[in-house]
Tab-separated table of C-alpha atoms and ligand atoms in Angstrom:
chain	number	residue	atom	x	y	z
A	10	MET	CA	27.751	16.435	-39.773
A	11	LEU	CA	27.805	12.857	-40.245
A	12	PHE	CA	30.897	11.419	-41.814
A	13	ASN	CA	32.173	7.998	-42.673
A	14	ARG	CA	35.613	7.451	-41.665
A	15	ARG	CA	36.302	4.543	-43.845
A	16	GLN	CA	35.088	6.463	-46.925
A	17	ILE	CA	37.406	9.299	-45.952
A	18	LEU	CA	40.340	6.962	-45.716
A	19	LYS	CA	39.737	5.538	-49.025
A	20	SER	CA	39.330	8.929	-50.610
A	21	ALA	CA	42.244	10.732	-52.324
A	22	ALA	CA	41.805	13.523	-49.604
A	23	ALA	CA	42.589	11.091	-46.723
A	24	LEU	CA	46.084	12.701	-45.937
A	25	THR	CA	44.638	15.999	-45.516
A	26	VAL	CA	41.758	14.710	-43.704
A	27	LEU	CA	43.404	12.437	-41.259
A	28	PRO	CA	44.260	15.222	-38.715
A	29	MET	CA	40.580	16.098	-38.151
A	30	ALA	CA	39.755	12.734	-37.741
A	31	ALA	CA	42.313	12.114	-35.213
A	32	ARG	CA	41.475	15.235	-33.357
A	33	ALA	CA	37.796	13.654	-33.204
A	34	SER	CA	39.004	10.450	-32.392
A	35	ASN	CA	37.931	10.464	-28.755
A	36	HIS	CA	34.486	11.257	-30.080
A	37	VAL	CA	34.395	8.704	-32.619
A	38	MET	CA	34.095	4.812	-31.688
A	39	VAL	CA	34.670	2.445	-34.506
A	40	ALA	CA	33.160	-0.831	-34.638
A	41	SER	CA	35.306	-3.237	-36.537
A	42	GLU	CA	37.100	-6.471	-36.453
A	43	THR	CA	40.562	-6.833	-34.851
A	44	ILE	CA	42.859	-9.648	-33.184
A	45	GLN	CA	43.712	-10.095	-29.742
A	46	GLN	CA	45.564	-12.407	-27.257
A	47	LEU	CA	42.662	-14.125	-25.543
A	48	ALA	CA	43.649	-17.172	-24.798
A	49	PRO	CA	46.707	-18.169	-22.640
A	50	GLU	CA	50.202	-17.566	-24.372
A	51	GLY	CA	51.070	-20.417	-26.852
A	52	PHE	CA	47.720	-20.142	-28.445
A	53	ASP	CA	47.045	-17.993	-31.447
A	54	LYS	CA	45.414	-14.823	-31.292
A	55	THR	CA	41.797	-14.525	-31.847
A	56	ARG	CA	39.773	-12.662	-34.320
A	57	VAL	CA	37.225	-10.408	-32.304
A	58	TRP	CA	34.817	-7.507	-32.964
A	59	SER	CA	35.462	-4.572	-30.959
A	60	PHE	CA	34.613	-0.844	-30.320
A	61	GLY	CA	37.634	1.081	-30.695
A	62	GLY	CA	40.108	-1.493	-31.514
A	63	SER	CA	40.206	-3.770	-28.267
A	64	VAL	CA	38.209	-5.951	-26.192
A	65	PRO	CA	36.701	-4.612	-23.780
A	66	GLY	CA	36.170	-1.488	-25.881
A	67	THR	CA	37.542	2.122	-25.442
A	68	PRO	CA	36.536	2.688	-21.710
A	69	ILE	CA	34.311	5.546	-21.306
A	70	ARG	CA	34.981	7.492	-17.704
A	71	VAL	CA	33.060	10.764	-17.162
A	72	GLU	CA	31.810	12.863	-14.104
A	73	GLN	CA	28.327	12.396	-13.034
A	74	GLY	CA	25.929	14.392	-14.960
A	75	ALA	CA	28.320	14.959	-17.835
A	76	ARG	CA	27.181	14.607	-21.434
A	77	VAL	CA	28.653	11.749	-23.454
A	78	GLN	CA	28.716	11.907	-27.447
A	79	ARG	CA	29.928	9.055	-29.326
A	80	MET	CA	29.892	8.655	-33.117
A	81	VAL	CA	29.680	4.878	-33.623
A	82	ASP	CA	31.318	4.210	-37.044
A	83	ASN	CA	30.351	0.797	-37.993
A	84	GLN	CA	33.170	-0.776	-40.189
A	85	LEU	CA	31.937	-4.358	-39.548
A	86	SER	CA	30.236	-6.169	-42.198
A	87	VAL	CA	27.137	-6.334	-40.523
A	88	PRO	CA	24.585	-4.006	-38.850
A	89	THR	CA	25.071	-2.926	-35.166
A	90	SER	CA	23.879	-0.667	-32.547
A	91	VAL	CA	25.004	0.348	-29.048
A	92	HIS	CA	22.911	0.115	-25.899
A	93	TRP	CA	24.287	1.895	-22.767
A	94	HIS	CA	23.220	-0.658	-20.255
A	95	GLY	CA	21.923	0.719	-17.002
A	96	ILE	CA	21.976	4.499	-17.932
A	97	ARG	CA	18.674	6.034	-17.168
A	98	ILE	CA	18.926	7.369	-20.624
A	99	ASP	CA	16.800	9.263	-23.139
A	100	ASN	CA	14.682	6.722	-24.936
A	101	ALA	CA	15.996	8.046	-28.349
A	102	MET	CA	19.549	6.975	-27.438
A	103	ASP	CA	18.837	3.472	-26.047
A	104	GLY	CA	20.409	1.510	-28.867
A	105	VAL	CA	17.430	-0.742	-29.597
A	106	PRO	CA	16.970	-1.602	-33.277
A	107	GLY	CA	13.481	-1.715	-34.235
A	108	VAL	CA	12.440	-0.010	-31.169
A	109	THR	CA	14.562	3.312	-30.636
A	110	GLN	CA	16.555	3.476	-33.720
A	111	GLU	CA	17.471	1.415	-37.042
A	112	ALA	CA	20.371	-0.658	-36.805
A	113	ILE	CA	23.601	1.153	-37.758
A	114	PRO	CA	24.391	-0.406	-41.366
A	115	ALA	CA	27.755	-1.601	-42.427
A	116	GLY	CA	29.460	1.451	-43.359
A	117	GLY	CA	27.281	3.522	-41.535
A	118	SER	CA	27.282	5.749	-38.430
A	119	PHE	CA	25.202	6.859	-35.569
A	120	GLU	CA	25.709	9.730	-33.214
A	121	TYR	CA	24.914	8.826	-29.682
A	122	ASP	CA	24.424	11.953	-27.353
A	123	PHE	CA	23.121	11.599	-23.901
A	124	VAL	CA	23.557	12.735	-20.278
A	125	VAL	CA	24.518	10.234	-17.302
A	126	PRO	CA	22.571	11.167	-14.537
A	127	ASP	CA	23.734	8.694	-11.938
A	128	ALA	CA	27.301	7.889	-10.831
A	129	GLY	CA	28.280	4.219	-10.750
A	130	THR	CA	29.590	1.374	-12.912
A	131	TYR	CA	27.804	0.867	-16.189
A	132	TRP	CA	28.739	-0.885	-19.548
A	133	TYR	CA	27.764	-0.509	-23.314
A	134	HIS	CA	27.430	-3.232	-25.706
A	135	ALA	CA	26.057	-4.009	-29.002
A	136	HIS	CA	22.183	-4.568	-29.059
A	137	ASN	CA	21.654	-6.048	-32.722
A	138	ARG	CA	21.919	-9.933	-32.639
A	139	SER	CA	23.391	-9.372	-29.291
A	140	VAL	CA	24.019	-13.283	-28.844
A	141	GLU	CA	26.596	-13.252	-31.477
A	142	GLN	CA	27.724	-9.515	-31.474
A	143	VAL	CA	28.413	-9.471	-27.424
A	144	ALA	CA	29.779	-12.851	-27.832
A	145	ARG	CA	32.258	-11.569	-30.404
A	146	GLY	CA	33.466	-8.962	-28.000
A	147	LEU	CA	31.197	-5.867	-28.806
A	148	TYR	CA	31.254	-4.300	-25.378
A	149	GLY	CA	33.146	-1.801	-23.080
A	150	PRO	CA	32.976	-0.142	-19.798
A	151	LEU	CA	31.130	3.081	-18.949
A	152	ILE	CA	32.091	4.378	-15.762
A	153	VAL	CA	30.460	7.600	-14.064
A	154	GLN	CA	32.608	8.883	-11.243
A	155	GLU	CA	31.136	10.434	-8.117
A	156	ALA	CA	32.040	14.207	-7.288
A	157	ASP	CA	32.879	12.814	-4.060
A	158	ALA	CA	34.647	9.741	-4.760
A	159	PRO	CA	35.639	7.197	-2.089
A	160	ASP	CA	39.422	7.350	-0.765
A	161	VAL	CA	41.141	4.543	-2.988
A	162	ASP	CA	44.659	3.632	-3.965
A	163	GLN	CA	43.514	2.112	-7.292
A	164	ASP	CA	39.972	2.407	-9.178
A	165	LEU	CA	40.105	-0.982	-11.280
A	166	VAL	CA	37.541	-2.006	-13.739
A	167	LEU	CA	37.422	-5.685	-14.096
A	168	MET	CA	35.248	-6.815	-17.119
A	169	LEU	CA	34.480	-10.446	-17.018
A	170	ASP	CA	33.788	-12.508	-19.936
A	171	ASP	CA	33.322	-16.151	-21.091
A	172	TRP	CA	34.399	-17.102	-24.602
A	173	ARG	CA	33.662	-20.304	-26.457
A	174	ILE	CA	36.969	-20.915	-28.362
A	175	ASP	CA	37.985	-23.692	-30.647
A	176	PRO	CA	41.194	-24.978	-28.900
A	177	GLU	CA	42.667	-25.905	-32.061
A	178	THR	CA	42.507	-22.670	-33.633
A	179	ALA	CA	41.984	-20.081	-30.780
A	180	GLN	CA	38.875	-18.842	-32.928
A	181	ILE	CA	35.323	-18.189	-31.568
A	182	ALA	CA	33.018	-20.881	-32.109
A	183	ASP	CA	30.284	-19.442	-34.567
A	184	ASP	CA	27.541	-21.822	-33.374
A	185	PHE	CA	25.519	-18.936	-32.090
A	186	GLN	CA	22.041	-20.707	-32.950
A	187	ASN	CA	22.977	-23.971	-31.239
A	188	GLY	CA	19.633	-25.068	-30.194
A	189	HIS	CA	21.154	-26.994	-27.188
A	190	ASP	CA	22.637	-23.881	-25.587
A	191	LEU	CA	19.513	-21.924	-26.628
A	192	SER	CA	17.113	-24.208	-24.779
A	193	HIS	CA	19.455	-24.759	-21.700
A	194	ALA	CA	21.589	-22.436	-19.953
A	195	GLY	CA	22.676	-20.364	-22.751
A	196	ARG	CA	26.023	-20.190	-24.272
A	197	ILE	CA	28.621	-21.116	-21.829
A	198	GLY	CA	32.116	-20.843	-22.815
A	199	ASN	CA	35.564	-22.639	-22.252
A	200	LEU	CA	37.616	-19.591	-21.714
A	201	ILE	CA	37.227	-16.810	-19.070
A	202	SER	CA	38.828	-13.632	-19.761
A	203	VAL	CA	39.195	-10.611	-17.416
A	204	ASN	CA	39.656	-7.319	-19.401
A	205	GLY	CA	40.010	-9.328	-22.600
A	206	SER	CA	42.918	-11.652	-21.182
A	207	PHE	CA	43.366	-14.957	-19.381
A	208	ASP	CA	43.856	-14.541	-15.846
A	209	PRO	CA	45.878	-11.100	-15.847
A	210	THR	CA	48.058	-10.083	-13.095
A	211	ILE	CA	47.552	-6.784	-11.680
A	212	PRO	CA	50.200	-5.057	-9.239
A	213	VAL	CA	49.208	-4.006	-5.936
A	214	LYS	CA	50.795	-3.086	-2.507
A	215	ARG	CA	49.787	-4.444	0.876
A	216	ASN	CA	47.259	-2.519	2.759
A	217	GLU	CA	46.223	-0.511	-0.449
A	218	ARG	CA	42.500	-0.230	-0.680
A	219	LEU	CA	41.251	-1.000	-4.228
A	220	ARG	CA	37.950	-0.112	-5.863
A	221	LEU	CA	37.080	-3.254	-7.936
A	222	ARG	CA	34.481	-2.458	-10.493
A	223	LEU	CA	32.980	-5.889	-11.601
A	224	ILE	CA	31.299	-6.233	-14.942
A	225	ASN	CA	29.749	-9.547	-16.139
A	226	ALA	CA	29.859	-9.168	-19.957
A	227	ALA	CA	29.293	-12.930	-20.316
A	228	ASN	CA	26.469	-14.280	-22.482
A	229	ALA	CA	25.304	-16.628	-20.038
A	230	ARG	CA	27.622	-17.463	-17.296
A	231	ILE	CA	26.751	-16.522	-13.645
A	232	PHE	CA	30.099	-15.873	-11.966
A	233	ASP	CA	30.081	-16.882	-8.282
A	234	VAL	CA	32.710	-14.516	-7.258
A	235	GLY	CA	35.039	-14.681	-4.331
A	236	ILE	CA	38.158	-12.972	-3.032
A	237	GLN	CA	41.062	-14.401	-1.500
A	238	GLY	CA	44.106	-12.319	0.125
A	239	LEU	CA	41.496	-9.483	0.191
A	240	ASN	CA	39.177	-8.030	2.661
A	241	GLY	CA	36.224	-5.677	1.962
A	242	TRP	CA	32.935	-4.876	1.220
A	243	ILE	CA	30.150	-4.749	-1.552
A	244	VAL	CA	29.308	-0.934	-1.824
A	245	ALA	CA	27.448	-0.936	-4.997
A	246	LEU	CA	25.188	-3.163	-7.256
A	247	ASP	CA	24.336	-2.302	-10.777
A	248	GLY	CA	25.855	1.172	-10.538
A	249	MET	CA	23.758	2.022	-7.494
A	250	PRO	CA	25.259	2.546	-3.905
A	251	LEU	CA	24.010	0.068	-1.210
A	252	GLU	CA	22.698	2.056	1.782
A	253	ASN	CA	25.348	0.057	3.905
A	254	PRO	CA	28.315	-1.602	2.609
A	255	VAL	CA	27.889	-5.399	2.750
A	256	PRO	CA	31.132	-7.248	4.105
A	257	ILE	CA	32.136	-10.030	1.811
A	258	SER	CA	32.497	-13.235	3.726
A	259	GLU	CA	31.641	-15.620	0.941
A	260	SER	CA	31.378	-15.776	-2.430
A	261	PHE	CA	28.330	-14.096	-4.333
A	262	PRO	CA	26.731	-14.270	-7.814
A	263	LEU	CA	27.169	-11.959	-10.687
A	264	ALA	CA	24.817	-12.958	-13.333
A	265	PRO	CA	25.220	-11.739	-16.899
A	266	ALA	CA	25.198	-7.781	-17.319
A	267	GLN	CA	25.202	-7.417	-13.590
A	268	ARG	CA	28.090	-5.153	-11.826
A	269	ALA	CA	29.251	-5.075	-8.432
A	270	ASP	CA	31.580	-2.366	-6.785
A	271	LEU	CA	33.801	-3.793	-4.167
A	272	LEU	CA	36.029	-1.880	-1.912
A	273	VAL	CA	38.734	-4.139	-0.772
A	274	ASP	CA	42.158	-3.999	1.221
A	275	VAL	CA	45.341	-6.036	0.220
A	276	ASP	CA	46.039	-8.169	3.364
A	277	ALA	CA	48.134	-10.727	1.797
A	278	VAL	CA	51.509	-10.719	3.063
A	279	SER	CA	54.078	-9.335	0.692
A	280	GLU	CA	55.200	-11.591	-1.997
A	281	GLU	CA	51.992	-13.418	-1.764
A	282	THR	CA	49.004	-13.118	-4.447
A	283	ALA	CA	45.803	-12.308	-3.696
A	284	SER	CA	42.895	-13.236	-6.355
A	285	LEU	CA	39.654	-12.733	-7.511
A	286	VAL	CA	38.056	-16.200	-7.924
A	287	SER	CA	35.035	-17.851	-9.385
A	288	VAL	CA	33.698	-20.641	-7.169
A	289	GLU	CA	32.797	-23.592	-9.039
A	290	ARG	CA	31.196	-26.876	-7.649
A	291	ASP	CA	34.540	-28.739	-7.945
A	292	GLY	CA	36.630	-25.731	-6.561
A	293	ALA	CA	37.585	-22.222	-7.428
A	294	PHE	CA	39.438	-20.765	-10.551
A	295	GLY	CA	41.345	-17.678	-10.726
A	296	LEU	CA	39.755	-14.592	-12.541
A	297	ALA	CA	42.645	-12.325	-11.855
A	298	LYS	CA	45.670	-12.242	-9.620
A	299	PHE	CA	46.975	-9.367	-7.498
A	300	ALA	CA	50.744	-9.524	-7.153
A	301	VAL	CA	51.575	-8.146	-3.703
A	302	SER	CA	54.813	-6.407	-3.391
A	303	GLY	CA	55.939	-3.738	-0.952
A	304	GLU	CA	53.332	-2.053	1.355
A	305	ILE	CA	51.903	1.330	1.289
A	306	SER	CA	51.340	1.673	5.243
A	307	ALA	CA	51.470	-0.549	8.263
A	308	THR	CA	47.787	-0.447	8.893
A	309	VAL	CA	44.466	-0.881	6.993
A	310	ARG	CA	41.939	1.768	7.009
A	311	PRO	CA	38.713	1.717	8.752
A	312	ALA	CA	35.567	0.399	7.206
A	313	PRO	CA	34.351	2.642	4.295
A	314	ASN	CA	31.319	5.064	4.443
A	315	PRO	CA	28.423	4.194	2.010
A	316	LEU	CA	29.085	5.778	-1.678
A	317	PRO	CA	27.069	9.226	-2.009
A	318	PRO	CA	23.546	8.141	-3.110
A	319	ASN	CA	22.254	8.921	-6.703
A	320	ARG	CA	18.875	10.547	-6.914
A	321	LEU	CA	16.711	7.750	-7.471
A	322	PRO	CA	12.845	8.079	-7.153
A	323	ASP	CA	10.920	7.476	-4.012
A	324	VAL	CA	9.029	4.189	-4.013
A	325	SER	CA	8.382	3.519	-0.449
A	326	SER	CA	4.702	3.694	-1.128
A	327	PHE	CA	5.228	0.413	-3.243
A	328	GLN	CA	2.784	-1.834	-1.224
A	329	SER	CA	-0.430	-0.047	-3.079
A	330	ALA	CA	1.210	-0.167	-6.329
A	331	PRO	CA	-0.266	-2.466	-8.801
A	332	LEU	CA	1.339	-5.837	-9.340
A	333	HIS	CA	2.052	-7.211	-12.795
A	334	ARG	CA	2.823	-11.075	-13.152
A	335	MET	CA	5.499	-12.038	-15.636
A	336	VAL	CA	5.727	-15.764	-15.888
A	337	LEU	CA	9.079	-17.153	-17.366
A	338	GLN	CA	8.174	-20.327	-19.250
A	339	GLY	CA	9.953	-23.059	-21.468
A	340	GLY	CA	13.223	-24.459	-21.933
A	341	ALA	CA	14.555	-27.858	-21.417
A	342	MET	CA	12.667	-29.993	-18.995
A	343	ARG	CA	9.772	-27.736	-19.010
A	344	TRP	CA	9.267	-27.582	-22.640
A	345	LEU	CA	6.571	-24.951	-23.994
A	346	GLU	CA	3.517	-26.860	-24.976
A	347	ASN	CA	2.343	-23.702	-27.054
A	348	ALA	CA	3.073	-19.963	-27.255
A	349	ARG	CA	2.368	-17.194	-29.389
A	350	ILE	CA	4.394	-15.273	-31.852
A	351	GLY	CA	2.297	-12.368	-32.759
A	352	GLU	CA	-1.327	-13.530	-33.182
A	353	THR	CA	-0.367	-17.004	-33.846
A	354	GLU	CA	-0.388	-19.707	-31.526
A	355	LEU	CA	1.989	-22.309	-32.233
A	356	THR	CA	3.022	-25.571	-30.620
A	357	GLY	CA	6.198	-26.351	-28.703
A	358	ARG	CA	7.458	-28.497	-31.768
A	359	GLU	CA	6.798	-25.705	-34.293
A	360	LEU	CA	8.345	-23.217	-31.818
A	361	ALA	CA	11.350	-25.314	-31.635
A	362	GLN	CA	11.682	-25.508	-35.218
A	363	LEU	CA	11.919	-21.583	-35.452
A	364	GLY	CA	14.451	-21.760	-32.761
A	365	ARG	CA	12.042	-20.517	-29.984
A	366	PHE	CA	12.265	-22.310	-26.603
A	367	TRP	CA	11.050	-19.709	-24.179
A	368	ALA	CA	8.066	-17.588	-23.405
A	369	LEU	CA	6.989	-14.504	-21.253
A	370	ASN	CA	3.401	-14.787	-20.338
A	371	GLY	CA	2.866	-17.093	-23.204
A	372	GLU	CA	4.593	-14.752	-25.913
A	373	ALA	CA	7.619	-16.344	-27.532
A	374	GLU	CA	8.758	-13.198	-29.377
A	375	ARG	CA	8.571	-9.370	-28.255
A	376	PRO	CA	4.962	-9.062	-28.374
A	377	ALA	CA	3.095	-6.074	-30.555
A	378	GLU	CA	1.465	-4.856	-27.358
A	379	PRO	CA	3.518	-3.777	-24.366
A	380	PHE	CA	3.449	-6.112	-21.292
A	381	LEU	CA	3.030	-2.867	-19.170
A	382	LYS	CA	1.619	0.489	-20.401
A	383	THR	CA	1.758	3.290	-17.911
A	384	SER	CA	1.470	6.991	-17.322
A	385	VAL	CA	4.840	8.711	-16.291
A	386	ASP	CA	5.912	8.689	-12.748
A	387	SER	CA	3.548	5.820	-11.620
A	388	ILE	CA	4.862	3.051	-9.398
A	389	HIS	CA	4.504	-0.638	-10.286
A	390	ARG	CA	5.424	-3.859	-9.071
A	391	ILE	CA	6.347	-6.755	-11.350
A	392	GLU	CA	6.480	-10.190	-10.117
A	393	PHE	CA	8.670	-12.707	-12.414
A	394	VAL	CA	7.629	-16.095	-11.764
A	395	ASN	CA	10.281	-18.456	-12.878
A	396	GLU	CA	8.562	-21.662	-13.821
A	397	THR	CA	11.662	-22.880	-15.840
A	398	ALA	CA	14.261	-25.213	-14.926
A	399	PHE	CA	17.094	-22.450	-15.307
A	400	PRO	CA	17.992	-19.148	-13.517
A	401	HIS	CA	17.390	-16.128	-15.695
A	402	ALA	CA	18.794	-12.413	-15.483
A	403	MET	CA	15.922	-10.155	-16.115
A	404	HIS	CA	16.742	-6.671	-17.425
A	405	LEU	CA	14.749	-3.552	-17.652
A	406	HIS	CA	15.765	-0.706	-19.956
A	407	GLY	CA	15.896	3.063	-18.984
A	408	HIS	CA	15.006	2.209	-15.222
A	409	HIS	CA	16.393	0.935	-12.272
A	410	PHE	CA	14.089	-0.937	-9.954
A	411	ARG	CA	14.110	-2.250	-6.127
A	412	LEU	CA	14.066	-5.727	-5.019
A	413	VAL	CA	11.060	-6.443	-2.664
A	414	ASP	CA	12.282	-8.977	-0.393
A	415	GLY	CA	10.391	-12.068	0.595
A	416	ASP	CA	9.394	-10.051	4.134
A	417	GLY	CA	8.121	-7.407	2.027
A	418	SER	CA	10.859	-4.978	2.580
A	419	LEU	CA	12.755	-3.045	0.077
A	420	GLY	CA	15.989	-4.692	-1.067
A	421	PRO	CA	18.839	-3.044	-3.259
A	422	TRP	CA	18.382	-0.878	-6.388
A	423	ARG	CA	19.436	-3.038	-9.610
A	424	ASP	CA	18.824	-3.051	-13.362
A	425	THR	CA	19.192	-6.690	-13.717
A	426	VAL	CA	17.994	-9.435	-11.485
A	427	LEU	CA	18.765	-12.900	-11.139
A	428	VAL	CA	15.754	-15.029	-10.810
A	429	ASP	CA	16.454	-18.709	-9.773
A	430	ARG	CA	14.748	-21.698	-11.101
A	431	GLY	CA	11.517	-22.095	-9.542
A	432	GLN	CA	11.828	-18.673	-7.653
A	433	THR	CA	9.268	-15.828	-7.633
A	434	GLN	CA	11.211	-12.300	-7.527
A	435	GLN	CA	9.129	-9.133	-6.965
A	436	ILE	CA	10.477	-5.808	-7.910
A	437	VAL	CA	9.214	-2.207	-7.896
A	438	LEU	CA	9.910	0.438	-10.036
A	439	MET	CA	9.055	4.344	-10.733
A	440	ALA	CA	7.942	4.458	-14.350
A	441	ASP	CA	9.509	7.922	-14.544
A	442	ASN	CA	11.517	7.636	-17.943
A	443	PRO	CA	9.151	8.291	-21.116
A	444	GLY	CA	9.355	5.729	-23.978
A	445	ASP	CA	9.355	2.192	-25.021
A	446	TRP	CA	11.767	0.055	-23.053
A	447	LEU	CA	12.717	-3.598	-23.450
A	448	LEU	CA	12.531	-6.016	-20.366
A	449	HIS	CA	14.277	-9.210	-21.303
A	450	CYS	CA	16.412	-11.863	-20.247
A	451	HIS	CA	20.281	-11.253	-20.414
A	452	MET	CA	21.032	-14.477	-20.953
A	453	LEU	CA	21.627	-13.422	-24.641
A	454	GLY	CA	20.476	-16.907	-26.261
A	455	HIS	CA	17.493	-16.888	-24.122
A	456	ALA	CA	16.536	-13.328	-25.357
A	457	ALA	CA	17.043	-14.568	-28.816
A	458	SER	CA	14.886	-17.516	-28.311
A	459	GLY	CA	11.697	-15.963	-26.829
A	460	MET	CA	12.544	-14.052	-23.580
A	461	MET	CA	11.763	-10.925	-24.832
A	462	SER	CA	9.177	-8.190	-24.017
A	463	TRP	CA	8.843	-4.241	-23.438
A	464	PHE	CA	6.790	-1.789	-21.558
A	465	ARG	CA	5.616	1.592	-22.716
A	466	VAL	CA	5.868	4.847	-20.435
A	467	ALA	CA	3.915	7.705	-21.847
B	511	LIG	CU1	22.291	-4.891	-21.551
B	511	LIG	CU2	18.765	-5.253	-23.635
B	511	LIG	O1	20.562	-5.138	-22.529
B	512	LIG	CU1	17.068	-16.545	-19.485
């Protein structure tokens, strides 16, 4: 039965009903405004929007194959929805207003109920006016544990975000429609947080092996992640295990919505600090510190085995699969000359007035017809041709895909691929999940200003 917790609390019966609501509390996920110390000590707390009372939202951690049920109770003053990013989910639970459900109205609720087929690191986030709602904090981690998990001393989720904060008030700048951001790299912030706080410190011991589950929840910032005082491997990307762990010898990019699972050994000497850093043109800044005290053993473990694989479809016959081109167009320095919104062809100037700066194959809004329409269980290649002057993080809903490397070999499985300026990147997917699925840039301002498409599997 649906119930609205806010109405219950307001009602005279609140006291008698509360214990029941409390019992159901791990099933109910409340979206509401809250305050949190995001900025460094000395700054005020920040008003944020959250799922479950904090940013990141309530962590969801389940076993592979489990059923996840969450009644999302929207106590915000605006409609919202929840998308379970990277889960190969039943279409009705995908959380896309206007495609798979109506947005959950203010004061309303929606029951999400789905099974998680794959182990790995995923996340959930609002999918209504995401450019604002994710920037205000509506996201959280969704961790699906392997039955046969690797041997580690700590399993840590590190959720990265990039906030734009007014330094005077420590409040979130509300210029979500800023045309300069939309038409350039997106909303880049001025305060980096990990798990909702600035440069947190995590206690570790020397020679511990840590699993670091990195999740980039930022609107637009591409982190160039590096480690110091730690030694290790990338073992999974976007939730999916790599066939062979990749030793981390230099920094690597983590685009919006992407995840990376690392297995790292603490090799800093005691009393020293190890760090997760972001490498910038003018040096590296710390994302999180690992304060090393004591040691668990005198030696480090041998190199890890690959994580147990998920049951992903066989796409090895991809060379004969149809190839669909998706051209990424527009943005500053490559301004659109024209593009369509629905049936209407508009000039670049008209589009800019509507806040549209980008297009996918000449469409500056999610088109009425899908980019790709396919029967279930067929293999397709998509070629993203980035004609713009900016990188884009292209995300497919409901499916993982494999990268096709330049030499024609198959690369890792992903759900979000970073396509650099001027780059062409081919992917291959088995369209095995029936439904209507979005395909969009995960720089959320780009998605809001034209980079939005969809495909139909039926
Ligand atoms: Cu993570 Cu359509 O989104
Ligand atoms: Cu983009």
